[in-house]
Short mmCIF file of C-alpha atoms in Angstrom, two decimals:
data_model
loop_
_atom_site.label_atom_id
_atom_site.label_comp_id
_atom_site.label_asym_id
_atom_site.label_seq_id
_atom_site.Cartn_x
_atom_site.Cartn_y
_atom_site.Cartn_z
CA MET A 1 -10.79 10.49 -14.47
CA THR A 2 -9.19 11.05 -17.89
CA ASP A 3 -6.04 12.47 -16.28
CA LEU A 4 -5.81 9.43 -14.01
CA ILE A 5 -6.01 7.05 -16.97
CA ILE A 6 -3.34 9.03 -18.81
CA ALA A 7 -1.08 9.00 -15.72
CA ILE A 8 -1.40 5.22 -15.33
CA ALA A 9 -0.82 4.64 -19.06
CA LEU A 10 2.31 6.80 -18.95
CA CYS A 11 3.58 4.91 -15.89
CA VAL A 12 3.12 1.59 -17.69
CA ALA A 13 4.99 3.00 -20.71
CA VAL A 14 7.80 4.20 -18.43
CA ALA A 15 8.08 0.76 -16.82
CA ILE A 16 8.20 -0.97 -20.22
CA ALA A 17 10.90 1.42 -21.48
CA TYR A 18 13.06 0.94 -18.38
CA ALA A 19 12.53 -2.84 -18.33
CA VAL A 20 13.47 -3.32 -21.99
CA ALA A 21 16.49 -1.02 -21.55
CA ALA A 22 17.62 -3.07 -18.54
CA LEU A 23 17.30 -6.31 -20.52
CA ILE A 24 19.42 -4.91 -23.34
CA GLN A 25 22.03 -3.66 -20.88
CA ALA A 26 22.14 -7.04 -19.12
CA ARG A 27 23.07 -8.76 -22.41
CA PHE A 28 26.23 -6.69 -22.68
CA ALA A 29 27.08 -6.22 -18.99
CA HIS A 30 30.33 -8.16 -19.39
CA LEU A 31 31.81 -5.67 -21.88
CA THR A 32 34.11 -2.78 -21.04
CA VAL A 33 33.04 0.83 -21.56
CA LEU A 34 35.11 1.13 -24.75
CA GLU A 35 33.50 -2.03 -26.10
CA LEU A 36 30.02 -0.86 -25.12
CA VAL A 37 30.13 2.35 -27.14
CA ARG A 38 30.63 0.22 -30.26
CA VAL A 39 27.43 -1.78 -29.67
CA PRO A 40 24.64 -0.08 -31.65
CA VAL A 41 21.79 -1.71 -29.74
CA LEU A 42 23.14 -0.31 -26.48
CA TRP A 43 22.34 3.17 -27.75
CA VAL A 44 18.76 1.95 -28.09
CA ALA A 45 18.84 1.14 -24.35
CA ILE A 46 20.19 4.61 -23.58
CA GLY A 47 17.43 6.12 -25.72
CA LEU A 48 14.81 4.05 -23.89
CA ASN A 49 16.15 5.25 -20.53
CA GLY A 50 15.91 8.83 -21.76
CA LEU A 51 12.39 8.22 -23.05
CA GLY A 52 11.41 6.69 -19.71
CA ALA A 53 12.71 9.72 -17.82
CA ALA A 54 10.82 12.10 -20.11
CA LEU A 55 7.58 10.13 -19.77
CA HIS A 56 8.01 10.02 -15.98
CA VAL A 57 8.26 13.82 -15.84
CA THR A 58 5.22 14.08 -18.13
CA SER A 59 3.17 11.70 -15.97
CA LEU A 60 3.57 14.05 -12.99
CA ASN A 61 1.41 16.56 -14.88
CA PHE A 62 -1.52 14.12 -14.90
CA GLY A 63 -1.32 12.40 -11.51
CA PRO A 64 -0.06 12.89 -7.95
CA LEU A 65 3.39 11.72 -6.89
CA SER A 66 1.70 9.40 -4.37
CA LEU A 67 0.31 7.47 -7.36
CA ILE A 68 3.23 7.80 -9.77
CA GLN A 69 5.95 6.68 -7.36
CA PRO A 70 4.41 3.30 -6.38
CA LEU A 71 3.80 2.47 -10.05
CA GLY A 72 7.56 2.69 -10.59
CA VAL A 73 7.85 -0.87 -9.28
CA LEU A 74 6.18 -2.06 -12.49
CA THR A 75 9.67 -2.01 -14.00
CA LEU A 76 10.62 -4.98 -11.85
CA VAL A 77 7.30 -6.73 -12.49
CA ILE A 78 7.86 -6.49 -16.24
CA ALA A 79 11.63 -7.08 -16.33
CA VAL A 80 11.79 -10.36 -14.38
CA PRO A 81 9.31 -12.42 -16.46
CA LEU A 82 10.55 -10.71 -19.65
CA ALA A 83 14.09 -11.82 -18.85
CA ALA A 84 12.85 -15.39 -18.42
CA ILE A 85 10.93 -15.26 -21.71
CA THR A 86 13.91 -13.95 -23.67
CA ALA A 87 16.01 -16.76 -22.14
CA ARG A 88 13.31 -19.25 -23.28
CA ARG A 89 12.58 -20.54 -19.83
CA ARG A 90 10.00 -20.16 -17.08
CA ALA A 91 10.54 -17.78 -14.20
CA THR A 92 11.68 -19.79 -11.18
CA ARG A 93 9.81 -19.93 -7.90
CA LEU A 94 12.58 -17.90 -6.20
CA GLU A 95 12.32 -15.22 -8.90
CA LEU A 96 8.54 -15.01 -8.58
CA THR A 97 8.45 -14.91 -4.77
CA GLY A 98 11.36 -12.48 -4.68
CA THR A 99 9.62 -10.20 -7.15
CA VAL A 100 6.34 -10.29 -5.21
CA TYR A 101 7.97 -9.47 -1.85
CA THR A 102 10.13 -6.73 -3.39
CA VAL A 103 7.22 -5.11 -5.24
CA ILE A 104 4.96 -5.17 -2.18
CA GLY A 105 7.71 -3.67 -0.04
CA LEU A 106 8.66 -0.98 -2.56
CA ALA A 107 5.06 -0.02 -3.25
CA GLY A 108 4.36 0.20 0.48
CA LEU A 109 7.40 2.37 1.10
CA ALA A 110 6.53 4.67 -1.79
CA MET A 111 3.01 5.18 -0.49
CA LEU A 112 3.99 5.57 3.17
CA ILE A 113 7.16 7.65 3.00
CA THR A 114 6.04 10.51 0.80
CA THR A 115 7.49 13.98 1.13
CA GLY A 116 5.44 17.12 1.05
CA GLY A 117 6.00 20.83 0.69
CA LYS A 118 6.81 23.37 -1.98
CA PRO A 119 9.63 22.34 -4.36
CA ASP A 120 12.82 23.91 -3.05
CA THR A 121 16.32 24.32 -4.44
CA LEU A 122 19.74 23.47 -3.08
CA THR A 123 21.81 26.39 -1.87
CA THR A 124 25.28 26.74 -3.37
CA PRO A 125 27.04 25.14 -0.33
CA GLU A 126 24.43 22.34 -0.23
CA LEU A 127 24.80 21.67 -3.96
CA ILE A 128 28.59 21.53 -3.80
CA GLY A 129 28.52 19.43 -0.63
CA LEU A 130 26.01 16.98 -2.13
CA ILE A 131 28.07 16.56 -5.30
CA VAL A 132 31.32 16.02 -3.38
CA ALA A 133 29.69 13.54 -0.98
CA THR A 134 28.11 11.67 -3.90
CA VAL A 135 31.42 11.44 -5.76
CA VAL A 136 33.06 9.95 -2.66
CA LEU A 137 30.24 7.48 -1.92
CA VAL A 138 29.78 6.35 -5.52
CA THR A 139 33.55 5.92 -5.94
CA VAL A 140 33.83 3.82 -2.77
CA LEU A 141 30.81 1.67 -3.68
CA GLY A 142 32.05 1.25 -7.24
CA LEU A 143 35.48 0.13 -6.02
CA LEU A 144 33.87 -2.33 -3.61
CA GLY A 145 31.99 -3.81 -6.57
CA ARG A 146 35.19 -4.21 -8.60
CA ARG A 147 36.91 -6.43 -6.04
CA PRO A 148 37.43 -10.07 -7.09
CA ASN A 149 34.25 -12.10 -6.42
CA ALA A 150 32.51 -9.02 -4.98
CA SER A 151 28.72 -8.76 -5.08
CA THR A 152 27.36 -6.79 -8.02
CA LEU A 153 24.84 -5.24 -5.64
CA TRP A 154 27.50 -2.72 -4.55
CA GLU A 155 27.37 -1.24 -8.04
CA ALA A 156 23.58 -1.38 -8.06
CA VAL A 157 23.54 0.71 -4.86
CA ALA A 158 26.01 3.17 -6.36
CA GLY A 159 23.93 3.47 -9.53
CA GLY A 160 20.71 4.06 -7.61
CA LEU A 161 22.40 6.72 -5.49
CA ALA A 162 23.80 8.52 -8.55
CA PHE A 163 20.38 8.49 -10.23
CA SER A 164 18.69 9.99 -7.15
CA VAL A 165 21.26 12.81 -6.96
CA CYS A 166 20.59 13.51 -10.65
CA SER A 167 16.93 14.00 -9.74
CA ALA A 168 17.75 16.40 -6.91
CA LEU A 169 20.08 18.44 -9.11
CA CYS A 170 17.50 18.48 -11.93
CA GLN A 171 14.88 19.83 -9.52
CA THR A 172 17.24 22.59 -8.45
CA VAL A 173 18.00 23.60 -12.05
CA VAL A 174 14.35 23.46 -13.17
CA VAL A 175 13.00 25.44 -10.21
CA THR A 176 15.82 27.99 -10.46
CA VAL A 177 15.16 28.60 -14.16
CA ASP A 178 11.41 28.76 -13.52
CA GLU A 179 11.87 31.43 -10.85
CA ALA A 180 14.79 33.43 -12.29
CA GLY A 181 14.36 32.91 -16.02
CA ALA A 182 16.59 31.38 -18.69
CA GLY A 183 19.43 33.70 -17.70
CA ALA A 184 20.00 31.48 -14.66
CA LEU A 185 21.44 28.86 -17.01
CA LEU A 186 24.50 31.06 -17.47
CA ARG A 187 25.31 31.20 -13.76
CA PRO A 188 28.51 29.28 -12.89
CA ILE A 189 26.78 27.24 -10.19
CA THR A 190 23.97 26.26 -12.60
CA ILE A 191 26.49 25.25 -15.26
CA PHE A 192 28.33 23.20 -12.61
CA ALA A 193 25.04 21.52 -11.64
CA MET A 194 24.21 20.67 -15.26
CA ILE A 195 27.67 19.21 -15.87
CA SER A 196 27.26 17.15 -12.69
CA ILE A 197 23.85 15.91 -13.85
CA GLY A 198 25.30 14.68 -17.13
CA THR A 199 28.29 13.10 -15.38
CA PHE A 200 26.22 11.31 -12.73
CA ALA A 201 23.76 10.09 -15.38
CA VAL A 202 26.58 8.50 -17.39
CA VAL A 203 28.23 7.04 -14.28
CA ALA A 204 24.91 5.66 -13.00
CA THR A 205 24.22 4.04 -16.38
CA ILE A 206 27.66 2.39 -16.44
CA LEU A 207 27.36 1.17 -12.84
CA THR A 208 23.90 -0.32 -13.32
CA GLN A 209 25.11 -1.87 -16.57
CA ARG A 210 27.97 -3.59 -14.74
CA SER A 211 25.69 -4.69 -11.91
CA TYR A 212 23.69 -6.84 -14.36
CA ARG A 213 26.67 -9.02 -15.33
CA ASN A 214 25.67 -11.91 -13.03
CA GLY A 215 21.93 -11.51 -13.41
CA LEU A 216 19.30 -8.81 -13.79
CA SER A 217 16.65 -9.26 -11.11
CA ALA A 218 18.47 -8.58 -7.83
CA PRO A 219 20.49 -5.54 -9.02
CA LEU A 220 17.40 -4.01 -10.66
CA ALA A 221 15.46 -4.47 -7.42
CA VAL A 222 18.25 -2.85 -5.38
CA THR A 223 18.47 0.13 -7.75
CA ASN A 224 14.69 0.57 -7.55
CA LEU A 225 14.95 0.55 -3.75
CA VAL A 226 17.99 2.81 -3.32
CA ASN A 227 16.88 5.46 -5.81
CA PRO A 228 13.64 6.62 -4.09
CA ALA A 229 15.04 5.98 -0.60
CA SER A 230 18.08 8.21 -1.12
CA ALA A 231 15.96 10.80 -2.94
CA THR A 232 13.70 10.98 0.12
CA ILE A 233 16.70 11.44 2.40
CA ILE A 234 18.03 14.25 0.20
CA GLY A 235 14.60 15.91 0.13
CA VAL A 236 14.22 15.85 3.89
CA ALA A 237 17.83 16.75 4.75
CA LEU A 238 18.47 19.45 2.14
CA LEU A 239 15.29 20.53 0.38
CA GLY A 240 13.13 21.36 3.36
CA GLU A 241 10.66 18.55 2.79
CA SER A 242 9.03 16.58 5.57
CA ILE A 243 8.06 12.94 5.84
CA ALA A 244 4.28 12.76 6.06
CA THR A 245 4.05 9.78 8.40
CA THR A 246 2.71 8.86 11.82
CA ASN A 247 4.35 6.41 14.21
CA PHE A 248 2.03 3.70 12.89
CA GLN A 249 3.03 4.48 9.31
CA ILE A 250 6.70 4.42 10.28
CA ALA A 251 6.20 0.93 11.71
CA LEU A 252 4.53 -0.15 8.47
CA ALA A 253 7.41 1.39 6.53
CA VAL A 254 9.90 -0.72 8.50
CA ILE A 255 7.88 -3.84 7.68
CA CYS A 256 7.83 -2.87 4.00
CA ALA A 257 11.59 -2.29 4.06
CA LEU A 258 12.10 -5.75 5.54
CA LEU A 259 9.85 -7.25 2.87
CA SER A 260 11.88 -5.51 0.17
CA GLY A 261 15.12 -6.75 1.69
CA TYR A 262 13.79 -10.30 1.84
CA GLY A 263 12.64 -10.05 -1.77
CA VAL A 264 16.05 -8.85 -2.92
CA ALA A 265 17.67 -11.73 -1.01
CA GLN A 266 15.35 -14.18 -2.79
CA LEU A 267 16.24 -12.69 -6.16
CA ALA A 268 19.94 -12.91 -5.31
CA ARG A 269 19.48 -16.56 -4.33
CA ALA A 270 17.68 -17.21 -7.63
CA ARG A 271 20.66 -15.75 -9.48
CA ASP A 272 23.15 -17.82 -7.48
CA VAL A 273 21.14 -21.02 -7.98
CA ALA A 274 20.99 -20.40 -11.73
CA ALA A 275 24.74 -19.88 -11.80
CA THR A 276 25.44 -23.20 -10.08
CA VAL A 277 23.07 -25.37 -12.13
CA PRO A 278 25.25 -27.40 -14.53
CA ALA A 279 24.50 -27.14 -18.19
CA ALA A 280 22.84 -30.16 -19.78
CA ALA A 281 25.29 -32.57 -21.42
CA PRO A 282 25.12 -32.38 -25.21
CA ALA A 283 23.65 -35.34 -27.03
CA PRO A 284 26.27 -37.60 -28.71
CA ARG A 285 26.73 -37.00 -32.40
CA GLU A 286 25.60 -39.77 -34.71
CA ASP A 287 28.90 -39.90 -36.55
CA VAL A 288 30.92 -40.47 -33.37
CA PRO A 289 30.91 -44.10 -32.23
CA THR A 290 30.01 -44.72 -28.60
CA ASN A 291 30.98 -47.58 -26.38
CA ALA A 292 28.44 -50.33 -26.05
#
């Protein structure tokens, strides 16, 4: 029981760290990369993301993945109302309903589509192929997001994909070192994997940062959906894992996916509505005469 309480507490801490980091990033999403590195508070966001990742790994020592993964949606639950509070306004009905549908869908997917089996590692051809494919996909998605008037969700998808590949590469490095010892870190393929992890982590951070420039909720929801979904695909396709589901569970998973999609659409609508609401006209100054 104590381990369960610790696992839940760690998950809440992870969600708070990620949510606060996302809020900080959203404030500066309009800046270029060169401008961002000169913003001290942005390094706080990067530190919070690192802290969240470390706490997430730690939480797996106290609770099963089937519990930890669904609690990841707490990031969205915390971030949406927190964004409204920092903007000194109430969360809109679209934001609330979008959050509810997205969280229910994501939690359902996380509980239904769980992978099982002994942790495996990527072979050298699989690792190289995965990195090359990820570079191509992330580049294409990133370029789609940079088109004039393009949806920022393209970059959110790219960021979620890059984060999930980081996880797969981290698993390969950790398991390899655990089985072969620290000497495995000097292998060329391991060095290549570690360089790729660092590169994808930076790219994912930049892409998610840019995806927040027109609003936080919808891109954050998309990233939270793409990350575990693509990680599951990688696990099944390359790491020898299997999806522990029946036909009934698969049907429920489809329903949950639709709920998540509807929730993201609601959050996107909330962002678009907020962007089109005209600002209130300023009150006339007392020293400026007005017409009778």
